[in-house]
Short mmCIF file of C-alpha atoms in Angstrom, two decimals:
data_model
loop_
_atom_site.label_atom_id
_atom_site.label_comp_id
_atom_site.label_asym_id
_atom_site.label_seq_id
_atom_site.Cartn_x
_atom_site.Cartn_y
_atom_site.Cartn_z
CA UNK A 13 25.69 23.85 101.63
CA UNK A 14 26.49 22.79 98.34
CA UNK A 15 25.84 25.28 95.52
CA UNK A 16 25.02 24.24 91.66
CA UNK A 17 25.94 26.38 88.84
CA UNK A 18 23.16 28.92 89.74
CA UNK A 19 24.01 30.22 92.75
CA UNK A 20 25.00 33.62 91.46
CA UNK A 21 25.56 34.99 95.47
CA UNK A 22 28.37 37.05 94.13
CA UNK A 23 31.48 38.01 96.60
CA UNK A 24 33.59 39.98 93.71
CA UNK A 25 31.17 43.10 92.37
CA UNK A 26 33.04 46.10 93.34
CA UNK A 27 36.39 44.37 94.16
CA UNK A 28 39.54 45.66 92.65
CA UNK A 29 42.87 43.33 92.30
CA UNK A 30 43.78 41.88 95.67
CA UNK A 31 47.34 42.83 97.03
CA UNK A 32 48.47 39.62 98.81
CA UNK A 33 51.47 41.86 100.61
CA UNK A 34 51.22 42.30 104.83
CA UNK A 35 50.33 45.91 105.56
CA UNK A 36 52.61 48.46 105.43
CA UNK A 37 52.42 50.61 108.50
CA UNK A 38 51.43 47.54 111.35
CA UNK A 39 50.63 44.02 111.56
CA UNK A 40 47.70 42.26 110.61
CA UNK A 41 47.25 42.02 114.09
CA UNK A 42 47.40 45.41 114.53
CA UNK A 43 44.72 45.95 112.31
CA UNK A 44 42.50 43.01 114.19
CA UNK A 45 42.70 44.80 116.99
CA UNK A 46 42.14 47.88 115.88
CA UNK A 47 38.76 46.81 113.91
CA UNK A 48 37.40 44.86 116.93
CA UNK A 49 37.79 48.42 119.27
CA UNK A 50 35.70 50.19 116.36
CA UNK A 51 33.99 47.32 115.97
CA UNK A 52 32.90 47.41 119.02
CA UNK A 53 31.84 51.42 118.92
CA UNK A 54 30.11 50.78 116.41
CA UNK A 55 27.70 47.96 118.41
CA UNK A 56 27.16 50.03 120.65
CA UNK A 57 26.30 53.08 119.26
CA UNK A 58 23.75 50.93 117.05
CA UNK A 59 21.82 50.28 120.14
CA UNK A 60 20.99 53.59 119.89
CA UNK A 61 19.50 53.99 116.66
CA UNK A 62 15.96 52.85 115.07
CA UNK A 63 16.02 51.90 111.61
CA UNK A 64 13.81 49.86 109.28
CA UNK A 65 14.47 46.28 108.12
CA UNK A 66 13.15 44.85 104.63
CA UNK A 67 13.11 41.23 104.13
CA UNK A 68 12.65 39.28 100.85
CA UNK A 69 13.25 36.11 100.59
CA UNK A 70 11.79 34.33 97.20
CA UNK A 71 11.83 30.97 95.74
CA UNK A 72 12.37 30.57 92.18
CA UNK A 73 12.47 28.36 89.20
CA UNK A 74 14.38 29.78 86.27
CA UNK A 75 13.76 32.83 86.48
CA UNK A 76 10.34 33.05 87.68
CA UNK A 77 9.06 33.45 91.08
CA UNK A 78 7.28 30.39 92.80
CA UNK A 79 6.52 31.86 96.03
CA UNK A 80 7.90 34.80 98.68
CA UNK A 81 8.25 35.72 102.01
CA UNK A 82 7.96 39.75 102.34
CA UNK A 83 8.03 41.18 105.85
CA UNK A 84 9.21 45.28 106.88
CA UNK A 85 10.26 45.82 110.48
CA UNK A 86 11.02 48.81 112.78
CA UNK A 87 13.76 47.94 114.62
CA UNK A 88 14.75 49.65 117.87
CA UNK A 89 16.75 49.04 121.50
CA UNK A 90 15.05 49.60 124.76
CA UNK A 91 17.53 50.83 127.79
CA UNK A 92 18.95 47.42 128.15
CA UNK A 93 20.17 46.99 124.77
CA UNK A 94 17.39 44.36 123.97
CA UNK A 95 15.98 44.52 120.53
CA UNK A 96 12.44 45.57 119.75
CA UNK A 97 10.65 44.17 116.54
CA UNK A 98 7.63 46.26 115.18
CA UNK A 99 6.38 44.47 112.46
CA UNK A 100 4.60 47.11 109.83
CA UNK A 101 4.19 45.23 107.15
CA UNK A 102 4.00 40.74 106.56
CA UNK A 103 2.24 39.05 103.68
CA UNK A 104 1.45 35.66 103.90
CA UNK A 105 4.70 33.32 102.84
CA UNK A 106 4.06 31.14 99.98
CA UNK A 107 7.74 29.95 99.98
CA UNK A 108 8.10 26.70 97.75
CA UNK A 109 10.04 23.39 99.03
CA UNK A 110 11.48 25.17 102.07
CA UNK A 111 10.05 26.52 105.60
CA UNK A 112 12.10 29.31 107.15
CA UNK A 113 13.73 28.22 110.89
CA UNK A 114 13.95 30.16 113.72
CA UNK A 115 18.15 29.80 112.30
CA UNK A 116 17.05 31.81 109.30
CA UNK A 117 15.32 34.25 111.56
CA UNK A 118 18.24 34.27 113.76
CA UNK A 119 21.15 34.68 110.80
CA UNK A 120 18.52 37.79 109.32
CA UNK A 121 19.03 39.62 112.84
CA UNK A 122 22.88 39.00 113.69
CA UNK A 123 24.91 37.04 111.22
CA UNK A 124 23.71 38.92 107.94
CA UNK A 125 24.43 41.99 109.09
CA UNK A 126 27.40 40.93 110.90
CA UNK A 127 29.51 43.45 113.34
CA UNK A 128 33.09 41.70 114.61
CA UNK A 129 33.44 43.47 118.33
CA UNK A 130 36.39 42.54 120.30
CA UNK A 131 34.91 39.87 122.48
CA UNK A 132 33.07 38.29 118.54
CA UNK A 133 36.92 38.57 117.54
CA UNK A 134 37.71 36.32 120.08
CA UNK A 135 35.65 33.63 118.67
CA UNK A 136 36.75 33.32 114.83
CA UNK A 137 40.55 32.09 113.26
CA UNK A 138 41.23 35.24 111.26
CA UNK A 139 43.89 35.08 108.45
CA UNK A 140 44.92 38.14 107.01
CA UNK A 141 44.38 37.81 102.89
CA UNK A 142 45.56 41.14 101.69
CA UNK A 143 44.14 44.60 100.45
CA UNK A 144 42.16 45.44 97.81
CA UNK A 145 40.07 48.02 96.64
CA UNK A 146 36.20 48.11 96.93
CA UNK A 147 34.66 50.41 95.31
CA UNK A 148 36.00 53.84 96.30
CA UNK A 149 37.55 52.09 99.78
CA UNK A 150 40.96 51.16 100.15
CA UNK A 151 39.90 47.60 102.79
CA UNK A 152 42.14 44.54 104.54
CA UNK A 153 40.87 41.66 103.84
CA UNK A 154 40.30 38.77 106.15
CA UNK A 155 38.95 35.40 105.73
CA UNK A 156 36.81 34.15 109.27
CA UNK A 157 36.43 30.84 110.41
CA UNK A 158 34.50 29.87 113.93
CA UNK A 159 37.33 28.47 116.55
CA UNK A 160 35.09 25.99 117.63
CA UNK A 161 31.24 24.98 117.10
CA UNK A 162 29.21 25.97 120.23
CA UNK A 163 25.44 24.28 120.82
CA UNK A 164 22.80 26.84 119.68
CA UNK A 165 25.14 29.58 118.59
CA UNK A 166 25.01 31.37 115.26
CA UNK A 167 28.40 31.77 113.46
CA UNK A 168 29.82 33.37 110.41
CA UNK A 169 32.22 31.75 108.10
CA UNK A 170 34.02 34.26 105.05
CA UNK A 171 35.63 37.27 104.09
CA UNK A 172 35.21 40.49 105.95
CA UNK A 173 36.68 44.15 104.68
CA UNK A 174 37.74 46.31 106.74
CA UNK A 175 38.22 50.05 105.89
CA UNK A 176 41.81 51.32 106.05
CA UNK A 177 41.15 54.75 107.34
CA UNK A 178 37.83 54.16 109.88
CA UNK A 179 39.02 50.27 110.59
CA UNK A 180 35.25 49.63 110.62
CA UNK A 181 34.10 46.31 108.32
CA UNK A 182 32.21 47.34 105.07
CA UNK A 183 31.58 44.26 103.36
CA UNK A 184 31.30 40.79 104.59
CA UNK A 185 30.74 37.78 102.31
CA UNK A 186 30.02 34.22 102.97
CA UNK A 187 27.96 32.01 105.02
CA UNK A 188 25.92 31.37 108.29
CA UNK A 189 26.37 28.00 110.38
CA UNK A 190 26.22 25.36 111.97
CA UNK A 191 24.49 23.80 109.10
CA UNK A 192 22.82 19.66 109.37
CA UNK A 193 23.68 18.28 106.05
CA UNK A 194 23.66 14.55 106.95
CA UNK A 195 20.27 13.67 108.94
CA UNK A 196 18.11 11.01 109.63
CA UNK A 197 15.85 9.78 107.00
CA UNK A 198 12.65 11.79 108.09
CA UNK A 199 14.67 15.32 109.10
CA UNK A 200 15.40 17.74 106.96
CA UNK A 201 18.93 19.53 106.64
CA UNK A 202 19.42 22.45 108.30
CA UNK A 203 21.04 24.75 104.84
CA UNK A 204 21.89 28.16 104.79
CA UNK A 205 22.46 30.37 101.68
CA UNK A 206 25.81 32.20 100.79
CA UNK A 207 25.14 35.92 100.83
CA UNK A 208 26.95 39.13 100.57
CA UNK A 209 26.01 42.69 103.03
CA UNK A 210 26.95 46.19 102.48
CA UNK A 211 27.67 48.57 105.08
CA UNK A 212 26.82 52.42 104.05
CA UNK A 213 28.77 55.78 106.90
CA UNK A 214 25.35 57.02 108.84
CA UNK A 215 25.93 60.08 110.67
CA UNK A 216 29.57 60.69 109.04
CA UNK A 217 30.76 58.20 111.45
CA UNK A 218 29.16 54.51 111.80
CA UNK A 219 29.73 52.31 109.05
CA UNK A 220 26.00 50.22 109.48
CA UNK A 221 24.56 47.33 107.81
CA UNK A 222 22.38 49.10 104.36
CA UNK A 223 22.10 45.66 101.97
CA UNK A 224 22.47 42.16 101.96
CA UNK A 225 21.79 39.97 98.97
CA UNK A 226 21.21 36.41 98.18
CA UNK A 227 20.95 34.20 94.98
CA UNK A 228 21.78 30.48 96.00
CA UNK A 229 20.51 26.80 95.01
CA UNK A 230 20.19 25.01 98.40
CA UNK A 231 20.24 20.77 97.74
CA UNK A 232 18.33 18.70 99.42
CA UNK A 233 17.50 15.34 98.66
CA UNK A 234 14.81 16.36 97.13
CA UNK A 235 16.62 18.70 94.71
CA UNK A 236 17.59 22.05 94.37
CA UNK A 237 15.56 25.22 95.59
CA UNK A 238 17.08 28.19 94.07
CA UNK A 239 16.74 31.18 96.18
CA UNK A 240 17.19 34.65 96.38
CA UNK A 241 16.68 37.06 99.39
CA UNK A 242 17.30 41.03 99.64
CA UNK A 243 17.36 42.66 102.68
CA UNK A 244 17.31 46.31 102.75
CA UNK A 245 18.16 48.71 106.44
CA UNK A 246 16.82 51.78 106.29
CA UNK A 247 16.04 55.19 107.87
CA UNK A 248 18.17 54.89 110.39
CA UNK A 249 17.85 57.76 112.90
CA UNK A 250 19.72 57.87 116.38
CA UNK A 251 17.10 57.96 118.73
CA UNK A 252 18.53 59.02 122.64
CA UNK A 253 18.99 62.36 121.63
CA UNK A 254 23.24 62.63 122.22
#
């Protein structure tokens, strides 16, 4: 992906000053471990929860809208843990200069609203970067890179937060891959935007995906499409009764 000046996909709001200095009271391992096991609670207890998902995804030049794709889900897991898609709600897409993949679709339902469990953990270089306040959450702050690039699987490469007290991630910022940049003359590259999600505490517990925005100029050959893309997960109610 290569971003011109109006990309405004911005990974700083809310930060405070970043302390570069190891943590005081265990290692950054430590705290690796101790974010994939909640991590990991946190998966799974997800699978039992419905919630709404609100996609908006717009194409734009300056600052006015060429075209949109606007689609509200209920999401939910049957017994298995396989997810359920009710669509309520789809307008027709009137995007302009790109067509969404089934890798879009696929980075909107796992890599946007990214969880780390301890076996995802296993897959991604993490180097400890420090702590730093965001918002009202004291966070570590790691920067993920993919070990290795695996045929048709979804990675994330950026900065995750984790929460000092609930070691749960809160913010992650960056990108979704594998992208295909250099292609034959009739294919078109596979580009991805950068975006930034929020987690919000349901249930005074789970720290879950709430918001993810986008604002990125993608460049093809072409030229630039400048995007932008909210995602909003809502109403989220646990649904097994425990």
């Amino acid at each position: 992906l290569q971003v011109t000046a109006r990309g405004q996909t911005n990974c700083e709001a809310g930060n405070g000053e970043l302390d570069s200095a190891p943590p005081k009271t265990m290692s950054s391992q430590d705290v690796i471990q101790k974010f994939g096991a909640a991590e990991a609670a946190t998966k799974e207890a997800r699978l039992h929860y419905a919630y709404r998902q609100d996609v908006l995804m717009q194409t734009l030049v300056g600052t006015s809208v060429t075209g949109e794709f606007h689609e509200v889900t209920n999401i939910s897991y049957d017994a298995k843990g396989r997810r359920q898609e009710e669509v309520t709600f789809a307008a027709q897409p009137s995007l302009r200069g790109i067509q969404l993949t089934q890798e879009d679709m696929e980075d909107i339902r796992s890599i946007m609203p990214l969880m780390l469990a301890t076996d995802d953990v296993a897959l991604y270089n993490l180097t400890y970067s420090g702590q730093q306040h965001v918002d009202d959450l004291d966070t570590y702050v790691f920067h993920a890179e993919p070990k290795k690039e695996e045929k048709d699987r979804r990675y994330f490469q950026g900065r995750i937060w984790v929460d000092a007290r609930d070691f749960q991630i809160v913010k992650v910022c960056g990108k979704s891959g594998p992208e295909k940049v250099q292609v034959k003359k009739h294919e078109r590259p596979e580009l991805h935007p950068m975006f930034v999600t929020y987690r919000q505490q349901v249930d005074d517990h789970y720290w879950f995906p709430a918001y993810t925005r986008s604002d990125d100029t993608l460049q093809f050959r072409s030229g630039g499409v400048h995007i932008r893309e909210i995602i909003k997960y809502t109403s989220y109610k646990r649904v097994d009764g425990k």
